[in-house]
Tab-separated table of C-alpha atoms in Angstrom:
chain	number	residue	atom	x	y	z
A	9	MET	CA	13.004	-12.422	-37.915
A	10	PRO	CA	11.007	-12.244	-34.671
A	11	GLU	CA	12.631	-13.576	-31.544
A	12	SER	CA	11.528	-16.996	-30.393
A	13	GLY	CA	8.514	-16.984	-28.089
A	14	SER	CA	7.486	-13.524	-29.279
A	15	THR	CA	4.108	-12.803	-30.820
A	16	LEU	CA	5.658	-10.162	-33.070
A	17	LYS	CA	5.519	-10.787	-36.786
A	18	ARG	CA	8.335	-8.316	-37.487
A	19	ALA	CA	11.876	-8.113	-36.214
A	20	ARG	CA	12.223	-6.441	-32.830
A	21	HIS	CA	13.782	-2.982	-32.969
A	22	PRO	CA	16.577	-2.374	-30.456
A	23	MET	CA	15.947	0.305	-27.841
A	24	PRO	CA	18.348	3.224	-28.341
A	25	ALA	CA	20.075	4.520	-25.208
A	26	CYS	CA	18.385	7.925	-25.579
A	27	VAL	CA	14.936	6.286	-25.434
A	28	ARG	CA	15.894	4.132	-22.432
A	29	ASP	CA	17.329	7.190	-20.671
A	30	ALA	CA	14.203	9.272	-21.363
A	31	LEU	CA	11.913	6.496	-20.079
A	32	ASN	CA	13.984	6.081	-16.903
A	33	GLU	CA	14.396	9.825	-16.267
A	34	ARG	CA	10.643	10.382	-16.513
A	35	GLY	CA	9.671	7.275	-14.589
A	36	LEU	CA	7.845	5.780	-17.567
A	37	MET	CA	9.709	2.502	-18.076
A	38	ALA	CA	6.971	0.513	-16.298
A	39	ALA	CA	4.297	2.166	-18.473
A	40	TYR	CA	6.343	1.302	-21.580
A	41	GLN	CA	6.815	-2.300	-20.465
A	42	ALA	CA	3.092	-2.627	-19.723
A	43	ARG	CA	2.298	-1.936	-23.379
A	44	PRO	CA	1.874	-4.894	-25.749
A	45	PRO	CA	5.067	-5.986	-27.542
A	46	TYR	CA	3.807	-4.725	-30.913
A	47	GLN	CA	3.321	-1.218	-29.486
A	48	GLN	CA	6.776	-1.193	-27.915
A	49	ASN	CA	8.279	-2.318	-31.216
A	50	ASP	CA	6.235	0.134	-33.305
A	51	TYR	CA	7.269	3.063	-31.118
A	52	LEU	CA	10.969	2.171	-31.352
A	53	GLY	CA	10.859	1.651	-35.113
A	54	TRP	CA	8.881	4.849	-35.676
A	55	ILE	CA	11.360	6.885	-33.651
A	56	ALA	CA	14.413	5.247	-35.252
A	57	GLN	CA	13.264	5.689	-38.838
A	58	ALA	CA	13.033	9.476	-38.561
A	59	LYS	CA	15.601	11.098	-40.829
A	60	ARG	CA	15.930	14.378	-38.927
A	61	GLU	CA	16.944	14.684	-35.288
A	62	ALA	CA	14.110	17.158	-34.682
A	63	THR	CA	11.624	14.569	-35.926
A	64	ARG	CA	13.156	11.871	-33.696
A	65	ILE	CA	12.842	14.151	-30.680
A	66	ARG	CA	9.235	15.072	-31.526
A	67	ARG	CA	8.312	11.388	-31.901
A	68	LEU	CA	10.047	10.474	-28.652
A	69	GLU	CA	8.154	13.236	-26.844
A	70	GLN	CA	4.873	12.013	-28.332
A	71	MET	CA	5.571	8.478	-27.113
A	72	LEU	CA	6.432	9.761	-23.625
A	73	ASP	CA	3.268	11.884	-23.496
A	74	GLU	CA	1.138	8.940	-24.610
A	75	LEU	CA	2.706	6.652	-22.010
A	76	ARG	CA	2.209	9.271	-19.298
A	77	GLY	CA	-1.456	9.710	-20.222
A	78	GLY	CA	-2.073	5.996	-20.720
A	79	LYS	CA	-4.978	6.450	-23.148
A	80	LEU	CA	-3.326	6.916	-26.545
A	81	TYR	CA	-1.207	4.894	-28.929
A	82	MET	CA	0.091	6.689	-32.020
A	83	ASN	CA	-2.554	9.400	-31.498
A	84	MET	CA	-5.345	6.798	-31.458
A	85	PRO	CA	-7.472	5.905	-28.439
A	86	TRP	CA	-6.071	2.922	-26.537
A	87	LYS	CA	-7.198	1.091	-23.436
A	88	PRO	CA	-5.144	-1.520	-21.611
A	89	ARG	CA	-6.688	-4.946	-21.283
A	90	ALA	CA	-8.107	-5.568	-17.862
């Protein structure tokens, strides 16, 4: 169930320590937090549902690259609201 006050329609995925560490180490936490809640949640769920560690790492790297570039979300064009 979504947390109260959230606009998410699905349950919020917890952020694994490895994702938090990667965001902090690369200075991308602010870019992550600037994304809409649904994107944050989708990224975390997508990474967590990977069965193989290699897939989890590849997905994490994709998320980090997209946050660094600021113009993609799940390989689709994305523009922040002004």
